[in-house]
CSV table of C-alpha atoms in Angstrom, one decimal:
chain,number,residue,atom,x,y,z
B,1,UNK,CA,11.0,-44.5,-31.8
B,2,UNK,CA,12.9,-47.4,-31.1
B,3,UNK,CA,15.8,-49.4,-32.4
B,4,UNK,CA,13.4,-52.6,-32.8
B,5,UNK,CA,10.8,-49.9,-34.8
B,6,UNK,CA,12.7,-48.4,-36.4
B,7,UNK,CA,14.9,-52.1,-37.5
B,8,UNK,CA,11.2,-53.3,-38.7
B,9,UNK,CA,10.2,-49.8,-40.6
B,10,UNK,CA,14.1,-50.7,-42.6
B,11,UNK,CA,12.7,-54.4,-43.3
B,12,UNK,CA,8.9,-53.3,-44.6
B,13,UNK,CA,11.0,-50.9,-46.8
B,14,UNK,CA,13.8,-53.2,-47.9
B,15,UNK,CA,10.3,-55.6,-48.1
B,16,UNK,CA,8.6,-53.5,-51.0
B,17,UNK,CA,11.3,-52.4,-52.6
B,18,UNK,CA,12.3,-56.3,-53.8
B,19,UNK,CA,8.6,-56.5,-54.8
B,20,UNK,CA,9.1,-53.9,-57.6
B,21,UNK,CA,10.6,-55.3,-60.2
B,22,UNK,CA,7.9,-57.9,-59.8
B,23,UNK,CA,5.1,-56.2,-60.4
B,24,UNK,CA,2.7,-56.3,-63.2
B,25,UNK,CA,2.3,-53.3,-65.2
B,26,UNK,CA,-1.8,-53.1,-67.1
B,27,UNK,CA,-1.8,-51.4,-70.4
B,28,UNK,CA,-2.0,-48.1,-70.0
B,29,UNK,CA,-1.9,-46.5,-73.2
B,30,UNK,CA,-1.8,-43.2,-73.2
B,31,UNK,CA,-1.9,-43.1,-69.2
B,32,UNK,CA,1.1,-42.2,-67.4
B,33,UNK,CA,2.4,-45.4,-66.2
B,34,UNK,CA,1.1,-47.1,-62.8
B,35,UNK,CA,2.3,-49.9,-60.9
B,36,UNK,CA,-0.4,-52.0,-59.6
B,37,UNK,CA,1.5,-53.5,-56.6
B,38,UNK,CA,0.8,-57.1,-55.2
B,39,UNK,CA,-1.1,-57.8,-52.5
B,40,UNK,CA,1.8,-58.6,-50.2
B,41,UNK,CA,3.2,-54.9,-51.6
B,42,UNK,CA,0.5,-53.1,-50.9
B,43,UNK,CA,0.2,-54.4,-47.1
B,44,UNK,CA,3.7,-53.4,-46.7
B,45,UNK,CA,2.7,-49.7,-48.7
B,46,UNK,CA,-0.2,-49.5,-46.0
B,47,UNK,CA,1.2,-50.6,-43.1
B,48,UNK,CA,4.5,-47.8,-43.9
B,49,UNK,CA,1.9,-45.3,-44.8
B,50,UNK,CA,-0.2,-45.7,-40.8
B,51,UNK,CA,3.6,-45.5,-39.2
B,52,UNK,CA,4.3,-42.4,-41.6
B,53,UNK,CA,0.9,-40.7,-40.4
B,54,UNK,CA,1.6,-42.0,-36.6
B,55,UNK,CA,4.7,-40.0,-36.6
B,56,UNK,CA,3.5,-36.9,-39.3
B,57,UNK,CA,0.1,-36.5,-38.0
B,58,UNK,CA,-1.7,-36.1,-41.6
B,59,UNK,CA,-4.1,-38.5,-42.8
B,60,UNK,CA,-5.0,-40.7,-45.0
B,61,UNK,CA,-8.2,-43.2,-47.2
B,62,UNK,CA,-7.6,-46.6,-48.0
B,63,UNK,CA,-10.8,-47.1,-51.1
B,64,UNK,CA,-11.4,-50.6,-51.2
B,65,UNK,CA,-12.9,-51.6,-54.3
B,66,UNK,CA,-14.5,-55.0,-54.4
B,67,UNK,CA,-15.0,-56.8,-58.0
B,68,UNK,CA,-14.7,-60.1,-57.4
B,69,UNK,CA,-18.9,-60.0,-58.4
B,70,UNK,CA,-17.7,-58.7,-61.8
B,71,UNK,CA,-15.2,-61.1,-62.6
B,72,UNK,CA,-17.3,-64.6,-61.5
B,73,UNK,CA,-17.7,-66.1,-64.5
B,74,UNK,CA,-16.0,-65.1,-67.1
B,75,UNK,CA,-13.3,-66.4,-69.7
B,76,UNK,CA,-11.7,-63.6,-69.6
B,77,UNK,CA,-10.2,-62.0,-66.4
B,78,UNK,CA,-6.9,-61.2,-67.1
B,79,UNK,CA,-8.5,-58.1,-69.9
B,80,UNK,CA,-11.8,-57.2,-67.5
B,81,UNK,CA,-8.8,-56.8,-64.4
B,82,UNK,CA,-6.8,-54.5,-66.9
B,83,UNK,CA,-9.5,-52.8,-68.3
B,84,UNK,CA,-10.6,-52.2,-64.5
B,85,UNK,CA,-7.2,-51.0,-63.0
B,86,UNK,CA,-6.6,-48.6,-66.0
B,87,UNK,CA,-10.0,-47.3,-64.8
B,88,UNK,CA,-8.5,-46.9,-61.3
B,89,UNK,CA,-5.7,-45.1,-62.7
B,90,UNK,CA,-7.6,-42.5,-64.6
B,91,UNK,CA,-10.0,-42.1,-61.7
B,92,UNK,CA,-7.1,-41.3,-59.0
B,93,UNK,CA,-4.4,-39.1,-58.7
B,94,UNK,CA,-0.6,-40.4,-59.7
B,95,UNK,CA,0.5,-39.8,-56.3
B,96,UNK,CA,-2.4,-42.5,-54.7
B,97,UNK,CA,-1.0,-45.9,-54.9
B,98,UNK,CA,-2.7,-49.5,-56.2
B,99,UNK,CA,-2.3,-52.5,-55.6
B,100,UNK,CA,-4.1,-55.8,-55.2
B,101,UNK,CA,-5.9,-55.8,-51.2
B,102,UNK,CA,-7.4,-59.1,-51.9
B,103,UNK,CA,-5.3,-60.8,-54.8
B,104,UNK,CA,-7.6,-61.1,-57.9
B,105,UNK,CA,-10.7,-59.7,-55.9
B,106,UNK,CA,-10.2,-56.7,-54.0
B,107,UNK,CA,-8.2,-53.4,-55.4
B,108,UNK,CA,-7.4,-51.0,-52.6
B,109,UNK,CA,-6.2,-47.5,-53.4
B,110,UNK,CA,-4.3,-45.4,-50.7
B,111,UNK,CA,-4.9,-42.0,-51.2
B,112,UNK,CA,-2.1,-39.7,-49.5
B,113,UNK,CA,-2.2,-35.9,-48.8
B,114,UNK,CA,-6.3,-34.6,-49.0
B,115,UNK,CA,-5.7,-31.4,-47.8
B,116,UNK,CA,-7.8,-29.8,-45.8
B,117,UNK,CA,-11.2,-31.1,-47.0
B,118,UNK,CA,-13.1,-32.9,-44.6
B,119,UNK,CA,-13.3,-36.8,-44.9
B,120,UNK,CA,-16.8,-36.6,-46.4
B,121,UNK,CA,-15.8,-34.1,-49.0
B,122,UNK,CA,-13.0,-36.5,-49.8
B,123,UNK,CA,-15.4,-39.3,-50.0
B,124,UNK,CA,-17.7,-38.4,-52.3
B,125,UNK,CA,-14.9,-36.7,-54.8
B,126,UNK,CA,-13.3,-40.1,-55.5
B,127,UNK,CA,-16.8,-41.6,-55.3
B,128,UNK,CA,-17.9,-39.6,-58.0
B,129,UNK,CA,-14.6,-40.2,-59.8
B,130,UNK,CA,-14.7,-43.5,-59.9
B,131,UNK,CA,-18.4,-43.4,-60.9
B,132,UNK,CA,-18.2,-42.1,-63.9
B,133,UNK,CA,-15.0,-43.5,-64.6
B,134,UNK,CA,-16.4,-46.9,-64.4
B,135,UNK,CA,-19.4,-46.0,-65.9
B,136,UNK,CA,-18.0,-44.7,-69.6
B,137,UNK,CA,-15.7,-47.8,-69.8
B,138,UNK,CA,-17.7,-50.3,-69.0
B,139,UNK,CA,-21.5,-51.2,-70.1
B,140,UNK,CA,-23.5,-49.8,-66.8
B,141,UNK,CA,-24.3,-53.0,-65.8
B,142,UNK,CA,-21.5,-54.4,-65.6
B,143,UNK,CA,-20.2,-50.9,-63.0
B,144,UNK,CA,-23.2,-51.5,-61.2
B,145,UNK,CA,-21.9,-55.2,-59.5
B,146,UNK,CA,-18.9,-53.2,-58.6
B,147,UNK,CA,-18.6,-52.8,-54.7
B,148,UNK,CA,-16.5,-49.7,-53.4
B,149,UNK,CA,-15.5,-48.6,-49.7
B,150,UNK,CA,-13.8,-45.9,-47.8
B,151,UNK,CA,-11.5,-46.1,-44.6
B,152,UNK,CA,-10.0,-43.6,-43.7
B,153,UNK,CA,-6.7,-43.3,-41.2
B,154,UNK,CA,-6.4,-42.1,-38.1
B,155,UNK,CA,-10.0,-43.2,-37.2
B,156,UNK,CA,-12.5,-40.8,-36.1
B,157,UNK,CA,-13.5,-41.0,-32.4
B,158,UNK,CA,-15.3,-38.2,-31.1
B,159,UNK,CA,-14.2,-37.2,-27.1
B,160,UNK,CA,-17.7,-38.7,-26.2
B,161,UNK,CA,-17.5,-41.3,-28.4
B,162,UNK,CA,-18.7,-44.8,-27.4
B,163,UNK,CA,-17.1,-47.2,-29.4
B,164,UNK,CA,-13.7,-47.8,-29.9
B,165,UNK,CA,-13.8,-50.5,-32.4
B,166,UNK,CA,-10.8,-50.7,-35.0
B,167,UNK,CA,-11.7,-50.8,-38.3
B,168,UNK,CA,-9.8,-53.7,-39.0
B,169,UNK,CA,-9.7,-53.2,-42.3
B,170,UNK,CA,-7.0,-50.8,-42.1
B,171,UNK,CA,-4.5,-53.3,-40.7
B,172,UNK,CA,-4.8,-56.8,-43.0
B,173,UNK,CA,-1.2,-57.6,-41.3
B,174,UNK,CA,-3.1,-58.2,-38.3
B,175,UNK,CA,-5.6,-60.8,-39.5
B,176,UNK,CA,-2.7,-62.5,-42.1
B,177,UNK,CA,-0.1,-62.6,-38.7
B,178,UNK,CA,-2.9,-64.7,-37.3
B,179,UNK,CA,-3.5,-66.7,-39.5
B,180,UNK,CA,-0.2,-67.3,-39.7
B,181,UNK,CA,-0.3,-68.3,-35.7
B,182,UNK,CA,-3.2,-70.5,-35.9
B,183,UNK,CA,-2.5,-73.8,-34.3
B,184,UNK,CA,0.1,-71.8,-31.5
B,185,UNK,CA,-3.2,-69.1,-30.7
B,186,UNK,CA,-5.1,-72.5,-30.3
B,187,UNK,CA,-2.8,-73.7,-28.2
B,188,UNK,CA,-3.1,-70.8,-26.3
B,189,UNK,CA,-6.8,-70.5,-25.5
B,190,UNK,CA,-6.1,-74.1,-24.7
B,191,UNK,CA,-4.0,-72.8,-21.9
B,192,UNK,CA,-6.1,-69.8,-21.2
B,193,UNK,CA,-9.1,-72.7,-20.2
B,194,UNK,CA,-7.2,-74.7,-18.4
B,195,UNK,CA,-5.3,-71.8,-16.2
B,196,UNK,CA,-8.3,-69.6,-15.6
B,197,UNK,CA,-10.6,-72.9,-14.0
B,198,UNK,CA,-7.4,-74.6,-12.1
B,199,UNK,CA,-6.7,-70.8,-10.6
B,200,UNK,CA,-10.9,-70.1,-10.0
B,201,UNK,CA,-10.9,-73.8,-8.2
B,202,UNK,CA,-7.4,-73.9,-6.2
B,203,UNK,CA,-8.2,-69.8,-5.2
B,204,UNK,CA,-11.5,-70.3,-3.7
B,205,UNK,CA,-10.4,-70.4,-0.8
B,206,UNK,CA,-8.7,-67.2,-0.9
B,207,UNK,CA,-11.8,-65.5,-2.9
B,208,UNK,CA,-13.9,-66.3,0.2
B,209,UNK,CA,-11.7,-64.7,2.1
B,210,UNK,CA,-10.9,-61.5,0.5
B,211,UNK,CA,-15.1,-61.0,0.0
B,212,UNK,CA,-15.5,-61.7,3.0
B,213,UNK,CA,-13.0,-59.1,4.2
B,214,UNK,CA,-14.2,-56.8,1.8
B,215,UNK,CA,-18.3,-57.0,2.7
B,216,UNK,CA,-17.4,-56.5,5.9
B,217,UNK,CA,-15.4,-53.3,5.9
B,218,UNK,CA,-17.0,-51.4,3.9
B,219,UNK,CA,-20.8,-51.0,2.1
B,220,UNK,CA,-21.3,-52.0,-1.3
B,221,UNK,CA,-20.8,-54.7,-3.4
B,222,UNK,CA,-17.8,-57.4,-2.9
B,223,UNK,CA,-16.8,-57.3,-6.7
B,224,UNK,CA,-16.7,-54.0,-8.9
B,225,UNK,CA,-17.5,-53.8,-12.6
B,226,UNK,CA,-15.9,-52.0,-15.4
B,227,UNK,CA,-15.9,-51.3,-19.2
B,228,UNK,CA,-12.4,-52.2,-20.7
B,229,UNK,CA,-10.8,-52.4,-24.0
B,230,UNK,CA,-9.8,-55.6,-25.5
B,231,UNK,CA,-8.5,-56.1,-28.5
B,232,UNK,CA,-9.8,-54.3,-31.7
B,233,UNK,CA,-11.0,-51.7,-29.2
B,234,UNK,CA,-13.8,-54.3,-28.4
B,235,UNK,CA,-15.8,-53.4,-25.2
B,236,UNK,CA,-16.2,-56.2,-22.3
B,237,UNK,CA,-16.6,-56.0,-18.6
B,238,UNK,CA,-13.3,-56.5,-16.5
B,239,UNK,CA,-14.1,-57.9,-12.7
B,240,UNK,CA,-12.6,-56.7,-10.2
B,241,UNK,CA,-12.5,-57.0,-6.0
B,242,UNK,CA,-13.9,-53.7,-5.0
B,243,UNK,CA,-10.6,-51.9,-3.9
B,244,UNK,CA,-12.8,-47.8,-3.3
B,245,UNK,CA,-15.6,-46.6,-1.2
B,246,UNK,CA,-18.2,-46.5,-3.4
B,247,UNK,CA,-19.0,-42.4,-3.4
B,248,UNK,CA,-15.7,-41.7,-5.5
B,249,UNK,CA,-14.8,-40.1,-8.0
B,250,UNK,CA,-13.8,-41.6,-10.8
B,251,UNK,CA,-12.5,-38.0,-12.4
B,252,UNK,CA,-9.3,-38.2,-9.7
B,253,UNK,CA,-8.3,-40.9,-12.0
B,254,UNK,CA,-9.2,-39.8,-15.1
B,255,UNK,CA,-7.6,-36.9,-15.1
B,256,UNK,CA,-4.2,-38.7,-13.1
B,257,UNK,CA,-4.5,-41.3,-16.1
B,258,UNK,CA,-3.8,-38.4,-18.8
B,259,UNK,CA,-1.6,-36.2,-17.0
B,260,UNK,CA,0.7,-39.6,-16.9
B,261,UNK,CA,-0.1,-40.2,-20.2
B,262,UNK,CA,1.0,-37.5,-21.7
B,263,UNK,CA,4.1,-37.5,-19.1
B,264,UNK,CA,3.4,-35.1,-16.6
B,265,UNK,CA,3.8,-37.2,-14.1
B,266,UNK,CA,7.3,-36.2,-12.1
B,267,UNK,CA,7.7,-39.2,-10.1
B,268,UNK,CA,8.5,-37.0,-7.2
B,269,UNK,CA,6.5,-39.0,-5.2
B,270,UNK,CA,8.2,-40.2,-1.6
B,271,UNK,CA,8.3,-43.9,-2.5
B,272,UNK,CA,8.8,-43.3,-6.4
B,273,UNK,CA,11.3,-43.3,-8.3
B,274,UNK,CA,9.8,-43.2,-11.1
B,275,UNK,CA,6.2,-41.8,-12.3
B,276,UNK,CA,4.1,-44.6,-11.8
B,277,UNK,CA,0.6,-45.9,-13.4
B,278,UNK,CA,-1.7,-45.5,-10.3
B,279,UNK,CA,-2.0,-43.0,-8.0
B,280,UNK,CA,-0.2,-43.2,-4.9
B,281,UNK,CA,-1.8,-43.3,-1.7
B,282,UNK,CA,-5.3,-43.0,-3.2
B,283,UNK,CA,-7.6,-41.3,-0.5
B,284,UNK,CA,-10.3,-43.5,-2.2
B,285,UNK,CA,-8.5,-46.6,-1.4
B,286,UNK,CA,-10.1,-49.1,1.6
B,287,UNK,CA,-7.8,-50.0,4.3
B,288,UNK,CA,-7.9,-53.7,2.6
B,289,UNK,CA,-8.6,-52.2,-0.6
B,290,UNK,CA,-4.6,-50.8,0.0
B,291,UNK,CA,-3.6,-54.6,1.3
B,292,UNK,CA,-5.7,-56.4,-2.1
B,293,UNK,CA,-3.8,-54.2,-4.4
B,294,UNK,CA,-0.6,-54.2,-3.1
B,295,UNK,CA,-1.1,-57.8,-3.3
B,296,UNK,CA,-2.6,-58.1,-6.7
B,297,UNK,CA,-5.7,-60.0,-4.6
B,298,UNK,CA,-8.0,-57.9,-6.2
B,299,UNK,CA,-7.6,-58.8,-9.5
B,300,UNK,CA,-8.0,-63.0,-8.9
B,301,UNK,CA,-11.5,-62.0,-10.8
B,302,UNK,CA,-10.4,-61.4,-14.0
B,303,UNK,CA,-9.8,-65.3,-14.2
B,304,UNK,CA,-13.2,-65.3,-15.4
B,305,UNK,CA,-12.9,-63.2,-17.4
B,306,UNK,CA,-9.9,-65.2,-19.2
B,307,UNK,CA,-12.0,-68.3,-18.6
B,308,UNK,CA,-14.8,-66.4,-20.9
B,309,UNK,CA,-12.7,-65.5,-23.3
B,310,UNK,CA,-11.9,-61.6,-22.9
B,311,UNK,CA,-9.1,-61.6,-21.3
B,312,UNK,CA,-5.9,-63.9,-21.5
B,313,UNK,CA,-3.7,-65.2,-18.6
B,314,UNK,CA,-0.4,-62.6,-20.7
B,315,UNK,CA,-0.9,-60.0,-22.7
B,316,UNK,CA,-1.5,-56.4,-22.8
B,317,UNK,CA,-3.3,-54.0,-19.3
B,318,UNK,CA,-7.0,-53.6,-20.4
B,319,UNK,CA,-7.4,-50.1,-21.6
B,320,UNK,CA,-10.3,-47.5,-20.2
B,321,UNK,CA,-12.5,-45.5,-22.5
B,322,UNK,CA,-10.9,-42.3,-21.0
B,323,UNK,CA,-7.3,-43.7,-20.7
B,324,UNK,CA,-7.9,-44.6,-24.9
B,325,UNK,CA,-9.0,-41.2,-25.9
B,326,UNK,CA,-6.5,-40.0,-24.3
B,327,UNK,CA,-3.6,-41.8,-26.8
B,328,UNK,CA,-1.2,-40.9,-29.1
B,329,UNK,CA,-1.8,-41.9,-32.3
B,330,UNK,CA,0.9,-45.0,-31.8
B,331,UNK,CA,-0.2,-45.8,-28.3
B,332,UNK,CA,-3.8,-47.4,-30.1
B,333,UNK,CA,-1.8,-50.5,-31.5
B,334,UNK,CA,-1.4,-51.8,-28.1
B,335,UNK,CA,-5.4,-52.7,-28.2
B,336,UNK,CA,-5.7,-53.4,-32.0
B,337,UNK,CA,-2.2,-55.9,-31.7
B,338,UNK,CA,-3.3,-59.1,-29.3
B,339,UNK,CA,-5.9,-59.5,-26.9
B,340,UNK,CA,-5.3,-58.0,-23.3
B,341,UNK,CA,-4.0,-60.1,-19.9
B,342,UNK,CA,-3.8,-60.0,-16.9
B,343,UNK,CA,0.3,-60.4,-16.6
B,344,UNK,CA,2.1,-59.6,-19.5
B,345,UNK,CA,5.8,-57.7,-20.4
B,346,UNK,CA,5.5,-54.5,-18.5
B,347,UNK,CA,4.7,-56.5,-15.0
B,348,UNK,CA,7.4,-58.5,-14.6
B,349,UNK,CA,10.3,-55.4,-15.6
B,350,UNK,CA,8.4,-52.9,-13.7
B,351,UNK,CA,4.8,-53.1,-13.2
B,352,UNK,CA,3.4,-50.1,-12.7
B,353,UNK,CA,6.7,-48.4,-12.3
B,354,UNK,CA,6.9,-48.1,-16.1
B,355,UNK,CA,7.0,-45.0,-17.8
B,356,UNK,CA,3.4,-45.4,-19.6
B,357,UNK,CA,5.4,-45.1,-23.6
B,358,UNK,CA,7.7,-47.8,-22.1
B,359,UNK,CA,4.7,-49.8,-21.0
B,360,UNK,CA,3.5,-49.6,-24.7
B,361,UNK,CA,6.5,-50.5,-26.1
B,362,UNK,CA,6.8,-53.6,-23.9
B,363,UNK,CA,3.3,-54.5,-24.6
B,364,UNK,CA,4.3,-53.6,-29.2
B,365,UNK,CA,7.5,-56.1,-28.5
B,366,UNK,CA,5.4,-58.7,-26.6
B,367,UNK,CA,2.8,-59.1,-29.7
B,368,UNK,CA,5.5,-58.7,-32.1
B,369,UNK,CA,7.3,-61.5,-30.9
B,370,UNK,CA,5.1,-63.5,-28.7
B,371,UNK,CA,5.0,-67.3,-29.0
B,372,UNK,CA,3.7,-70.2,-26.6
B,373,UNK,CA,6.8,-70.4,-24.4
B,374,UNK,CA,7.0,-66.1,-24.4
B,375,UNK,CA,3.5,-66.8,-22.3
B,376,UNK,CA,4.8,-69.5,-20.7
B,377,UNK,CA,8.0,-67.5,-19.7
B,378,UNK,CA,6.3,-64.6,-18.6
B,379,UNK,CA,3.4,-66.6,-16.0
B,380,UNK,CA,7.0,-68.4,-14.3
B,381,UNK,CA,8.4,-64.6,-13.7
B,382,UNK,CA,4.6,-63.3,-12.5
B,383,UNK,CA,4.6,-64.9,-8.7
B,384,UNK,CA,7.7,-63.1,-8.3
B,385,UNK,CA,6.8,-60.1,-9.0
B,386,UNK,CA,2.9,-60.2,-7.3
B,387,UNK,CA,5.5,-61.3,-4.0
B,388,UNK,CA,7.6,-58.1,-4.8
B,389,UNK,CA,5.0,-55.8,-4.8
B,390,UNK,CA,7.4,-53.6,-7.2
B,391,UNK,CA,4.9,-50.5,-8.7
B,392,UNK,CA,1.6,-52.3,-7.3
B,393,UNK,CA,-1.0,-49.6,-5.5
């Protein structure tokens, strides 16, 4: 864990302890005393629990109990909330964490220490327990208006699963952060639209020259289209000028990327002082392709992705699906936290010659420290990185 991540964990823990003194304790009768965390405290605990799982490799379930319909149009809201909280306390374990996921609307329960039971078994057991408690404590009509949903972390994703969209319910702090940044993010989008439109116009002669060179020197289409993962794991089609032959085996790159992410690339090649993200002297690359990769001209069509809103001018590099499946759990946060971009911190601070873990840390650092000023600073540094061509292959 980096010093910055450790400091963030300490701050989150301190926040949790600070708010404990301000939490409400419902009347539980003879039941063991349970604390109903307020929304900020519960979101902080959910964040901390995800971080523990990332390090320890276990799992937890987030149970969301939507009581908004049950509370609609009643006068004794506080008494009803206390009754529901008591029911939840009786229907869950003492080690489970209870709090407001959305204040006065949705109560959350974080169920930890799930053992070896499958997710389906855990869900069935919790659901049956809660159903029995609610129907016993309330009239059937009132308990029927309560909706319960289950969200497991880590999220399940099979080896060949095509959908890598994140369950955003597990990451409420991301939505809160985006809400707080609404105006700066609107400015970022304006910069993206203006910048990408200007680039498409002013670089149009270069577009034409590169397209002609690709078409005349190798068989196949001018543009290369590939499925990538955008923010929250949503797929989109990224565009590049084709730099490889059309009869290539994609498994070569897939195997290399998996080894690189696992730290199994030694970087002892003739031109690399460190492991690199792209294969050096790749035999699949055409002579023209080698030049446009070195100069990053192959990425010019991505300005269209920026104009469409799939990408931003600045952000993490968009991930491939098979790359995402090879990620460690904490790596996946780079896909969740901010929209991917054409350039970013890792491009201007080493480009492809950055170890993968370091690249992810730079992406997470950018997501946490993001500002319009930081984007402008990275954009200003990008031309020099492109001209130097450090780490581009």
